[in-house]
Short mmCIF file of C-alpha atoms and ligand atoms in Angstrom, two decimals:
data_model
loop_
_atom_site.label_atom_id
_atom_site.label_comp_id
_atom_site.label_asym_id
_atom_site.label_seq_id
_atom_site.Cartn_x
_atom_site.Cartn_y
_atom_site.Cartn_z
CA UNK A 288 -11.39 41.69 8.33
CA UNK A 289 -9.11 41.74 11.39
CA UNK A 290 -6.76 44.73 11.79
CA UNK A 291 -3.71 42.48 11.43
CA UNK A 292 -5.10 41.05 8.16
CA UNK A 293 -5.76 44.57 6.91
CA UNK A 294 -2.20 45.65 7.74
CA UNK A 295 -0.71 42.45 6.25
CA UNK A 296 -2.66 43.06 3.05
CA UNK A 297 -1.45 46.65 2.64
CA UNK A 298 2.16 45.65 3.38
CA UNK A 299 1.80 42.80 0.88
CA UNK A 300 0.75 45.30 -1.80
CA UNK A 301 3.83 47.40 -1.02
CA UNK A 302 6.11 44.34 -1.24
CA UNK A 303 4.56 43.17 -4.50
CA UNK A 304 4.81 46.65 -6.00
CA UNK A 305 8.60 46.55 -5.45
CA UNK A 306 8.58 49.29 -2.79
CA UNK A 307 11.23 47.24 -0.96
CA UNK A 308 13.97 45.12 -2.54
CA UNK A 309 14.83 41.55 -1.50
CA UNK A 310 16.61 41.49 1.85
CA UNK A 311 15.61 45.07 2.70
CA UNK A 312 14.82 45.47 6.37
CA UNK A 313 11.23 46.21 7.26
CA UNK A 314 10.42 48.91 9.83
CA UNK A 315 10.75 47.52 13.35
CA UNK A 316 7.56 46.46 15.11
CA UNK A 317 7.61 49.66 17.16
CA UNK A 318 8.25 51.92 14.12
CA UNK A 319 5.46 50.20 12.21
CA UNK A 320 3.09 50.50 15.17
CA UNK A 321 3.81 54.24 15.43
CA UNK A 322 3.46 54.77 11.69
CA UNK A 323 0.22 52.82 11.34
CA UNK A 324 -1.44 53.58 14.64
CA UNK A 325 -1.99 49.85 15.25
CA UNK A 326 -0.91 48.10 18.44
CA UNK A 327 2.37 46.18 18.67
CA UNK A 328 0.44 42.90 18.82
CA UNK A 329 -1.46 43.76 15.64
CA UNK A 330 1.78 44.59 13.84
CA UNK A 331 3.41 41.41 15.09
CA UNK A 332 0.47 39.32 13.88
CA UNK A 333 0.61 41.03 10.48
CA UNK A 334 4.36 40.36 10.17
CA UNK A 335 3.86 36.73 11.17
CA UNK A 336 1.15 36.39 8.54
CA UNK A 337 3.51 37.80 5.88
CA UNK A 338 6.23 35.45 7.08
CA UNK A 339 3.84 32.48 6.80
CA UNK A 340 3.13 33.57 3.23
CA UNK A 341 6.87 33.56 2.52
CA UNK A 342 6.96 37.27 1.71
CA UNK A 343 9.28 38.20 4.57
CA UNK A 344 11.65 36.36 6.90
CA UNK A 345 12.94 37.08 10.37
CA UNK A 346 16.43 37.05 11.86
CA UNK A 347 16.78 36.70 15.58
CA UNK A 348 17.31 40.06 17.29
CA UNK A 349 17.67 41.81 13.91
CA UNK A 350 14.06 42.04 12.80
CA UNK A 351 12.14 41.25 9.62
CA UNK A 352 13.44 41.32 6.03
CA UNK A 353 11.94 41.08 2.57
CA UNK A 354 12.26 37.54 1.19
CA UNK A 355 15.00 37.30 -1.41
CA UNK A 356 15.75 35.20 -4.46
CA UNK A 357 16.74 32.25 -2.32
CA UNK A 358 13.06 31.58 -1.76
CA UNK A 359 10.76 30.68 -4.64
CA UNK A 360 8.32 33.47 -5.35
CA UNK A 361 4.95 32.78 -3.79
CA UNK A 362 2.64 34.44 -6.19
CA UNK A 363 -0.35 32.36 -5.27
CA UNK A 364 -0.67 33.00 -1.54
CA UNK A 365 0.46 29.74 -0.07
CA UNK A 366 -0.21 30.05 3.65
CA UNK A 367 1.27 28.05 6.51
CA UNK A 368 -1.17 27.41 9.36
CA UNK A 369 1.01 26.32 12.26
CA UNK A 370 -1.65 25.46 14.76
CA UNK A 371 -5.19 24.54 13.83
CA UNK A 372 -8.00 25.29 16.26
CA UNK A 373 -11.41 24.71 14.73
CA UNK A 374 -13.00 21.80 16.57
CA UNK A 375 -14.72 23.94 19.22
CA UNK A 376 -16.17 26.22 16.53
CA UNK A 377 -17.50 23.22 14.60
CA UNK A 378 -18.84 21.67 17.81
CA UNK A 379 -20.71 24.85 18.78
CA UNK A 380 -22.02 25.23 15.24
CA UNK A 381 -23.30 21.66 14.95
CA UNK A 382 -24.96 21.89 18.37
CA UNK A 383 -26.62 25.18 17.43
CA UNK A 384 -28.34 23.75 14.35
CA UNK A 385 -29.41 20.43 15.81
CA UNK A 386 -33.01 21.20 16.71
CA UNK A 387 -35.60 19.71 14.37
CA UNK A 388 -37.42 23.05 14.42
CA UNK A 389 -34.59 24.78 12.61
CA UNK A 390 -34.72 25.02 8.81
CA UNK A 391 -31.54 23.09 7.98
CA UNK A 392 -29.98 25.13 5.16
CA UNK A 393 -26.77 24.76 7.19
CA UNK A 394 -26.85 20.96 7.21
CA UNK A 395 -24.14 18.98 5.41
CA UNK A 396 -26.52 16.15 4.50
CA UNK A 397 -29.24 15.89 1.88
CA UNK A 398 -32.83 15.92 3.10
CA UNK A 399 -33.30 12.48 4.69
CA UNK A 400 -36.57 12.15 2.72
CA UNK A 401 -34.40 11.67 -0.38
CA UNK A 402 -32.18 9.00 1.21
CA UNK A 403 -33.04 5.84 3.15
CA UNK A 404 -34.38 4.10 0.04
CA UNK A 405 -37.51 2.02 0.59
CA UNK A 406 -35.82 -1.09 -0.83
CA UNK A 407 -32.92 -0.72 1.57
CA UNK A 408 -35.26 -0.31 4.52
CA UNK A 409 -37.08 -3.43 3.34
CA UNK A 410 -33.79 -5.35 3.19
CA UNK A 411 -32.96 -4.20 6.71
CA UNK A 412 -36.43 -5.20 7.89
CA UNK A 413 -36.17 -8.67 6.38
CA UNK A 414 -32.74 -9.23 7.89
CA UNK A 415 -33.97 -8.10 11.29
CA UNK A 416 -37.09 -10.28 11.10
CA UNK A 417 -35.16 -13.40 10.24
CA UNK A 418 -32.33 -12.54 12.62
CA UNK A 419 -29.94 -12.73 9.72
CA UNK A 420 -26.42 -11.50 10.50
CA UNK A 421 -27.04 -11.31 14.26
CA UNK A 422 -25.41 -14.64 14.88
CA UNK A 423 -22.18 -13.76 13.12
CA UNK A 424 -19.01 -12.49 14.70
CA UNK A 425 -18.80 -8.70 14.51
CA UNK A 426 -17.05 -8.11 11.22
CA UNK A 427 -13.48 -7.11 11.96
CA UNK A 428 -11.34 -4.85 9.76
CA UNK A 429 -11.20 -4.64 6.79
CA UNK A 430 -14.99 -5.24 6.89
CA UNK A 431 -17.62 -7.38 5.16
CA UNK A 432 -16.09 -9.18 2.18
CA UNK A 433 -19.24 -9.05 0.00
CA UNK A 434 -19.56 -5.32 0.54
CA UNK A 435 -15.90 -4.75 -0.30
CA UNK A 436 -16.29 -6.89 -3.40
CA UNK A 437 -19.25 -4.81 -4.59
CA UNK A 438 -17.40 -1.56 -3.90
CA UNK A 439 -14.36 -2.92 -5.77
CA UNK A 440 -16.61 -3.77 -8.73
CA UNK A 441 -17.81 -0.16 -8.86
CA UNK A 442 -14.19 1.04 -9.15
CA UNK A 443 -13.51 -1.55 -11.88
CA UNK A 444 -16.55 -0.28 -13.81
CA UNK A 445 -14.85 3.13 -13.92
CA UNK A 446 -11.63 1.64 -15.26
CA UNK A 447 -9.82 1.49 -11.92
CA UNK A 448 -8.48 -2.04 -11.36
CA UNK A 449 -9.48 -2.93 -7.80
CA UNK A 450 -9.41 -5.98 -5.60
CA UNK A 451 -11.63 -6.30 -2.51
CA UNK A 452 -8.43 -6.43 -0.44
CA UNK A 453 -7.71 -2.81 -1.48
CA UNK A 454 -10.84 -1.63 0.33
CA UNK A 455 -11.24 -1.02 4.07
CA UNK A 456 -14.76 -0.35 5.37
CA UNK A 457 -14.87 2.57 7.81
CA UNK A 458 -17.36 4.37 10.04
CA UNK A 459 -18.33 6.87 7.38
CA UNK A 460 -16.19 9.07 5.17
CA UNK A 461 -14.85 11.10 8.07
CA UNK A 462 -13.36 7.99 9.67
CA UNK A 463 -11.82 7.07 6.31
CA UNK A 464 -10.17 10.51 6.08
CA UNK A 465 -8.95 10.45 9.68
CA UNK A 466 -7.53 6.93 9.47
CA UNK A 467 -5.80 7.66 6.16
CA UNK A 468 -4.27 10.86 7.47
CA UNK A 469 -3.19 9.14 10.66
CA UNK A 470 -1.56 6.32 8.70
CA UNK A 471 0.40 8.74 6.51
CA UNK A 472 1.60 11.39 8.97
CA UNK A 473 3.34 12.11 12.28
CA UNK A 474 2.45 15.06 14.56
CA UNK A 475 4.18 18.21 13.31
CA UNK A 476 4.20 17.11 9.64
CA UNK A 477 3.15 19.54 6.92
CA UNK A 478 0.14 18.64 4.79
CA UNK A 479 -1.51 20.53 1.95
CA UNK A 480 -5.21 21.41 2.08
CA UNK A 481 -7.28 23.64 -0.15
CA UNK A 482 -7.76 27.10 1.37
CA UNK A 483 -11.52 26.53 1.50
CA UNK A 484 -12.41 22.99 2.47
CA UNK A 485 -14.83 20.80 4.45
CA UNK A 486 -14.27 21.47 8.16
CA UNK A 487 -13.67 17.75 8.84
CA UNK A 488 -10.31 18.07 7.07
CA UNK A 489 -9.33 20.92 9.41
CA UNK A 490 -10.54 18.94 12.41
CA UNK A 491 -8.44 15.94 11.37
CA UNK A 492 -5.37 18.19 11.07
CA UNK A 493 -6.07 19.65 14.52
CA UNK A 494 -6.59 16.19 16.01
CA UNK A 495 -3.31 14.87 14.61
CA UNK A 496 -1.25 18.00 15.40
CA UNK A 497 -0.39 18.70 11.74
CA UNK A 498 0.77 21.91 10.12
CA UNK A 499 -1.38 22.90 7.18
CA UNK A 500 -0.21 24.63 4.01
CA UNK A 501 -3.19 25.98 2.14
CA UNK A 502 -3.48 26.58 -1.57
CA UNK A 503 -6.11 28.97 -2.90
CA UNK A 504 -8.92 28.10 -5.29
CA UNK A 505 -8.35 28.83 -8.94
CA UNK A 506 -11.23 30.75 -10.54
CA UNK A 507 -11.13 28.63 -13.67
CA UNK A 508 -9.54 25.31 -12.71
CA UNK A 509 -10.81 24.92 -9.16
CA UNK A 510 -7.39 24.01 -7.85
CA UNK A 511 -4.38 26.30 -8.31
CA UNK A 512 -1.56 24.05 -9.49
CA UNK A 513 1.00 26.87 -9.48
CA UNK A 514 0.26 27.45 -5.82
CA UNK A 515 0.52 23.70 -5.26
CA UNK A 516 3.97 23.72 -6.90
CA UNK A 517 5.01 26.63 -4.69
CA UNK A 518 3.79 24.84 -1.60
CA UNK A 519 5.74 21.66 -2.30
CA UNK A 520 8.84 23.64 -3.30
CA UNK A 521 8.79 25.59 -0.07
CA UNK A 522 7.68 23.05 2.51
CA UNK A 523 8.48 19.40 3.19
CA UNK A 524 5.10 18.06 2.10
CA UNK A 525 4.57 14.30 1.89
CA UNK A 526 0.76 14.20 1.98
CA UNK A 527 -2.10 16.32 0.74
CA UNK A 528 -5.82 16.00 1.33
CA UNK A 529 -7.94 17.39 -1.48
CA UNK A 530 -11.49 17.45 -2.83
CA UNK A 531 -11.68 17.60 -6.59
CA UNK A 532 -15.22 16.40 -7.34
CA UNK A 533 -18.25 18.38 -6.23
CA UNK A 534 -16.15 20.33 -3.76
CA UNK A 535 -17.65 21.08 -0.36
CA UNK A 536 -18.47 23.92 0.18
CA UNK A 537 -17.90 25.62 -3.20
CA UNK A 538 -19.19 22.90 -5.52
CA UNK A 539 -16.72 22.85 -8.43
CA UNK A 540 -15.39 19.69 -10.11
CA UNK A 541 -11.83 19.81 -11.44
CA UNK A 542 -11.34 18.83 -15.11
CA UNK A 543 -9.59 15.63 -16.18
CA UNK A 544 -6.70 17.66 -17.69
CA UNK A 545 -5.95 19.34 -14.38
CA UNK A 546 -6.33 16.05 -12.51
CA UNK A 547 -3.81 14.46 -14.86
CA UNK A 548 -1.35 17.31 -14.29
CA UNK A 549 -1.82 16.97 -10.55
CA UNK A 550 -1.20 13.21 -10.78
CA UNK A 551 2.04 13.89 -12.65
CA UNK A 552 3.15 16.32 -9.96
CA UNK A 553 2.33 13.84 -7.20
CA UNK A 554 4.29 11.18 -9.03
CA UNK A 555 7.31 13.39 -9.73
CA UNK A 556 7.55 14.48 -6.09
CA UNK A 557 6.34 11.24 -4.47
CA UNK A 558 3.54 12.94 -2.62
CA UNK A 559 0.55 10.97 -1.33
CA UNK A 560 -2.98 12.20 -1.88
CA UNK A 561 -5.92 11.48 0.37
CA UNK A 562 -8.86 12.15 -1.89
CA UNK A 563 -12.17 13.09 -0.27
CA UNK A 564 -14.80 12.02 -2.78
CA UNK A 565 -17.97 11.58 -0.73
CA UNK A 566 -20.11 13.41 -3.33
CA UNK A 567 -18.79 11.32 -6.24
CA UNK A 568 -22.24 9.96 -7.15
CA UNK A 569 -24.09 13.28 -7.09
CA UNK A 570 -23.19 14.58 -10.56
CA UNK A 571 -25.86 16.00 -12.87
CA UNK A 572 -24.13 15.47 -16.22
CA UNK A 573 -24.25 12.10 -17.94
CA UNK A 574 -20.75 11.01 -17.06
CA UNK A 575 -19.49 10.34 -13.58
CA UNK A 576 -16.40 12.51 -12.94
CA UNK A 577 -13.17 10.55 -12.67
CA UNK A 578 -11.45 10.39 -9.33
CA UNK A 579 -7.72 10.97 -8.89
CA UNK A 580 -7.47 7.22 -8.28
CA UNK A 581 -8.10 6.80 -12.01
CA UNK A 582 -4.89 8.71 -12.83
CA UNK A 583 -2.87 7.04 -10.09
CA UNK A 584 -0.22 4.77 -11.63
CA UNK A 585 2.00 4.72 -8.55
CA UNK A 586 -0.45 3.89 -5.76
CA UNK A 587 -0.12 7.32 -4.24
CA UNK A 588 -3.86 7.99 -3.87
CA UNK A 589 -6.03 6.89 -0.96
CA UNK A 590 -9.57 7.37 -2.16
CA UNK A 591 -12.19 7.99 0.58
CA UNK A 592 -15.94 7.85 0.12
CA UNK A 593 -19.13 6.82 1.88
CA UNK A 594 -22.85 6.08 1.60
CA UNK A 595 -23.75 9.03 3.85
CA UNK A 596 -24.75 11.36 1.01
CA UNK A 597 -26.59 8.77 -1.03
CA UNK A 598 -28.23 6.28 1.34
CA UNK A 599 -28.16 7.87 4.78
CA UNK A 600 -25.65 9.48 7.12
CA UNK A 601 -27.09 7.47 9.99
CA UNK A 602 -25.64 4.21 8.67
CA UNK A 603 -22.11 5.47 9.25
CA UNK A 604 -20.64 3.33 6.50
CA UNK A 605 -17.79 4.56 4.34
CA UNK A 606 -14.58 3.16 2.95
CA UNK A 607 -11.07 3.92 1.86
CA UNK A 608 -9.34 2.50 -1.19
CA UNK A 609 -6.23 1.94 0.88
CA UNK A 610 -4.24 -0.35 -1.44
CA UNK A 611 -0.86 -1.07 0.12
CA UNK A 612 -1.85 0.89 3.24
CA UNK A 613 -4.75 -1.43 3.98
CA UNK A 614 -3.02 -3.32 6.77
CA UNK A 615 -1.70 -0.18 8.45
CA UNK A 616 -5.18 1.32 8.42
CA UNK A 617 -6.69 -1.87 9.85
CA UNK A 618 -4.18 -1.73 12.70
CA UNK A 619 -5.29 1.80 13.47
CA UNK A 620 -8.93 0.70 13.32
CA UNK A 621 -8.27 -1.96 15.90
CA UNK A 622 -7.24 0.81 18.29
CA UNK A 623 -10.14 3.14 17.51
CA UNK A 624 -13.48 2.37 15.86
CA UNK A 625 -12.78 -1.38 15.47
CA UNK A 626 -15.60 -2.56 13.23
CA UNK A 627 -18.50 -1.00 11.43
CA UNK A 628 -21.92 -2.35 12.41
CA UNK A 629 -21.98 -5.80 10.78
CA UNK A 630 -25.77 -5.89 10.49
CA UNK A 631 -25.75 -2.72 8.37
CA UNK A 632 -22.80 -3.93 6.31
CA UNK A 633 -24.60 -7.17 5.48
CA UNK A 634 -27.79 -5.36 4.54
CA UNK A 635 -25.87 -2.89 2.34
CA UNK A 636 -24.11 -5.76 0.58
CA UNK A 637 -27.49 -7.36 -0.04
CA UNK A 638 -28.97 -4.13 -1.35
CA UNK A 639 -26.00 -3.25 -3.61
CA UNK A 640 -25.96 -6.71 -5.15
CA UNK A 641 -29.27 -5.85 -6.88
CA UNK A 642 -29.90 -2.97 -9.27
CA UNK A 643 -31.74 -0.96 -6.62
CA UNK A 644 -28.84 1.35 -5.88
CA UNK A 645 -28.43 2.53 -9.47
CA UNK A 646 -32.13 3.31 -9.69
CA UNK A 647 -32.07 5.14 -6.39
CA UNK A 648 -29.03 7.19 -7.47
CA UNK A 649 -30.70 8.20 -10.71
CA UNK A 650 -33.77 9.50 -8.88
CA UNK A 651 -31.62 11.24 -6.29
CA UNK A 652 -29.51 13.02 -8.94
CA UNK A 653 -32.59 14.19 -10.83
CA UNK A 654 -34.23 15.51 -7.69
CA UNK A 655 -31.11 17.34 -6.53
CA UNK A 656 -30.61 18.83 -9.98
CA UNK A 657 -34.16 20.17 -9.99
CA UNK A 658 -33.96 21.56 -6.45
CA UNK A 659 -30.55 23.14 -6.91
CA UNK A 660 -31.75 24.92 -10.01
CA UNK A 661 -34.87 26.22 -8.18
CA UNK A 662 -32.85 27.55 -5.24
CA UNK A 663 -30.25 29.07 -7.53
CA UNK A 664 -32.80 30.94 -9.61
CA UNK A 665 -34.63 32.19 -6.55
CA UNK A 666 -31.47 33.41 -4.83
CA UNK A 667 -29.88 34.89 -7.95
CA UNK A 668 -33.08 36.84 -8.60
CA UNK A 669 -33.70 38.06 -5.05
CA UNK A 670 -30.33 38.58 -3.36
CA UNK A 671 -29.21 42.21 -3.37
CA UNK A 672 -26.55 43.56 -5.68
CA UNK A 673 -23.03 42.67 -4.60
CA UNK A 674 -23.96 39.07 -3.80
CA UNK A 675 -22.71 36.25 -6.02
CA UNK A 676 -24.12 32.73 -6.12
CA UNK A 677 -21.87 29.99 -7.51
CA UNK A 678 -23.73 27.29 -9.42
CA UNK A 679 -22.07 23.98 -10.39
CA UNK A 680 -23.91 20.97 -11.86
CA UNK A 681 -23.47 18.52 -8.97
CA UNK A 682 -24.25 18.12 -5.28
CA UNK A 683 -26.68 20.17 -3.27
CA UNK A 684 -24.76 23.19 -1.97
CA UNK A 685 -24.84 26.76 -3.15
CA UNK A 686 -21.90 28.89 -2.09
CA UNK A 687 -22.86 32.54 -1.74
CA UNK A 688 -20.34 35.39 -1.65
CA UNK A 689 -21.78 38.36 0.23
CA UNK A 690 -20.59 41.95 -0.19
CA UNK A 691 -17.21 42.31 1.54
CA UNK A 692 -18.56 44.41 4.42
CA UNK A 693 -21.03 41.73 5.51
CA UNK A 694 -19.80 39.31 8.15
CA UNK A 695 -21.29 35.87 7.49
CA UNK A 696 -21.00 34.94 11.19
CA UNK A 697 -23.41 37.74 11.98
CA UNK A 698 -25.81 36.54 9.30
CA UNK A 699 -25.62 33.01 10.70
CA UNK A 700 -26.48 34.23 14.24
CA UNK A 701 -29.27 36.50 13.06
CA UNK A 702 -30.85 33.76 10.97
CA UNK A 703 -30.56 31.26 13.80
CA UNK A 704 -32.73 33.57 15.91
CA UNK A 705 -35.35 33.27 13.17
CA UNK A 706 -35.08 29.46 13.20
CA UNK A 707 -33.00 29.20 10.00
CA UNK A 708 -29.51 27.74 9.78
CA UNK A 709 -26.81 28.45 7.20
CA UNK A 710 -23.16 27.39 7.27
CA UNK A 711 -20.87 30.45 7.67
CA UNK A 712 -17.56 30.65 5.78
CA UNK A 713 -15.55 30.53 9.02
CA UNK A 714 -16.22 26.78 9.16
CA UNK A 715 -14.33 26.21 5.94
CA UNK A 716 -11.29 28.49 5.94
CA UNK A 717 -8.77 29.68 8.49
CA UNK A 718 -6.88 32.74 7.28
CA UNK A 719 -6.71 35.25 4.51
CA UNK A 720 -10.43 35.36 3.75
CA UNK A 721 -12.98 38.03 4.43
CA UNK A 722 -15.55 35.84 6.19
CA UNK A 723 -18.26 36.90 3.78
CA UNK A 724 -19.50 33.55 2.49
CA UNK A 725 -22.35 31.25 3.40
CA UNK A 726 -23.16 27.73 2.24
CA UNK A 727 -26.80 26.86 1.63
CA UNK A 728 -28.09 23.27 1.45
CA UNK A 729 -30.73 23.19 -1.26
CA UNK A 730 -31.93 19.60 -1.03
CA UNK A 731 -35.29 20.46 0.57
CA UNK A 732 -38.47 20.61 -1.48
CA UNK A 733 -39.74 24.15 -2.03
CA UNK A 734 -42.64 23.98 0.39
CA UNK A 735 -44.22 27.16 1.66
CA UNK A 736 -42.11 26.91 4.81
CA UNK A 737 -38.89 26.61 2.80
CA UNK A 738 -39.89 29.52 0.56
CA UNK A 739 -40.54 31.66 3.61
CA UNK A 740 -37.13 30.68 5.02
CA UNK A 741 -35.41 31.61 1.76
CA UNK A 742 -37.25 34.92 1.82
CA UNK A 743 -36.07 35.41 5.43
CA UNK A 744 -32.49 34.69 4.38
CA UNK A 745 -32.63 37.26 1.60
CA UNK A 746 -34.21 39.87 3.90
CA UNK A 747 -31.55 39.30 6.53
CA UNK A 748 -28.76 39.90 4.02
CA UNK A 749 -30.50 43.00 2.64
CA UNK A 750 -30.94 44.42 6.14
CA UNK A 751 -27.30 43.86 7.07
CA UNK A 752 -26.23 45.77 3.96
CA UNK A 753 -27.73 48.91 5.42
CA UNK A 754 -26.27 48.52 8.94
C1 PLP B 1100 -16.56 16.73 2.06
C2 PLP B 1100 -16.97 15.76 3.10
N1 PLP B 1100 -16.16 14.76 3.41
C3 PLP B 1100 -16.48 13.85 4.35
C4 PLP B 1100 -17.66 13.94 5.03
C5 PLP B 1100 -17.97 12.93 6.07
O1 PLP B 1100 -18.81 11.97 5.56
P1 PLP B 1100 -19.48 10.87 6.50
O2 PLP B 1100 -20.76 11.43 7.01
O3 PLP B 1100 -19.65 9.68 5.62
O4 PLP B 1100 -18.52 10.60 7.62
C6 PLP B 1100 -18.55 14.98 4.75
C7 PLP B 1100 -19.79 15.12 5.49
O5 PLP B 1100 -20.40 16.15 5.53
C8 PLP B 1100 -18.20 15.93 3.75
O6 PLP B 1100 -19.00 16.93 3.40
#
């Protein structure tokens, strides 16, 4: 933990214990620096952190004061992140794990052996051999009609009335998220993200110059609706970007009751939701979890998904259920990625029009379920005391909380030297966390090499406990 975070936390305890009353003046920066022994910069950072959390406010030339009744109480640590800088960290991280020699526990994608279905490859081969789809115009936004029709049918099957014109094909899920966010916001706008979330969401916010209000995870519900209410009461939020099914990196899926409550809040406050649902097909229970689109009576939800986690990330094909924003998003596409590879779109449409996809998904789910259980049992049995492994019945990530004194960045660097990658917590959250989490991709068969790597991971964590 940084010194400023440490100081902010102890001052927060004092504020919450009623040590000061609303509108009381806090010690000046200099007084606080003298009392605590921290530098002026550290104290200033701590005060700014408390201000971002709404616990104190500043008056020009007068100093800092305890927030009064005029502000809604922020009991659930809503944090304002003014300026996002994560892209370079993600860039360095992705470069560092790229080598084929590295055991890819840090990868965001399932083992490619489980994707790229043989039938799909056959379809691609046949199309290539007969030069099918080469002669056509590159498919312009919103993308291949047949593919959009098949995607629309999948929504209808889940009880979500959908027309092909609602769907825009994008270059993967990330493009869908970026385009949606770009269509809904202006630089400087406030958006809501979960405190711990896929780094692509942070990158999109950085790219578009957005301010990010974060809401913490709820231990039982996944998403903390009270914090969400606080965030929208305090800040002018028009858009949020959330993951509610098979959350990356933690793994939870939010219940239908909570989704319904969230939908009612969005409706009451006219807030748009960009829903990241790229793991929607990777559930282990019998019933596919509902998306927020299901509860969306007012067309406030833009639902983003892709084939990257089920058929292959290399295809770069995703989509957004854009509804009334379809045209706006297509305009943005014309100025950026233009079209998605028409050859691949045609082949995917061909493939999806048969029953192959359903069969492939069934096998994929069963395999991931088996592997996730194996990894979980191994890690739960071998990790030292103080570690906690979260298991949820979907996807292929395990989220491991390490003892508070262990820095997951250090673990990531040490493992990399041994040829093993893991994703450190710093990729998924910005402030207010202890940096003691790692995400492990468990989609690789338990070969001897993988078992040795898991053993290496456990040993590394054990060793750092004693340093
Ligand atoms: C939560 C989440 N959203 C979106 C994406 C991006 O998906 P795609 O590869 O289809 O662009 C990823 C990829 O890792 C992800 O984990």
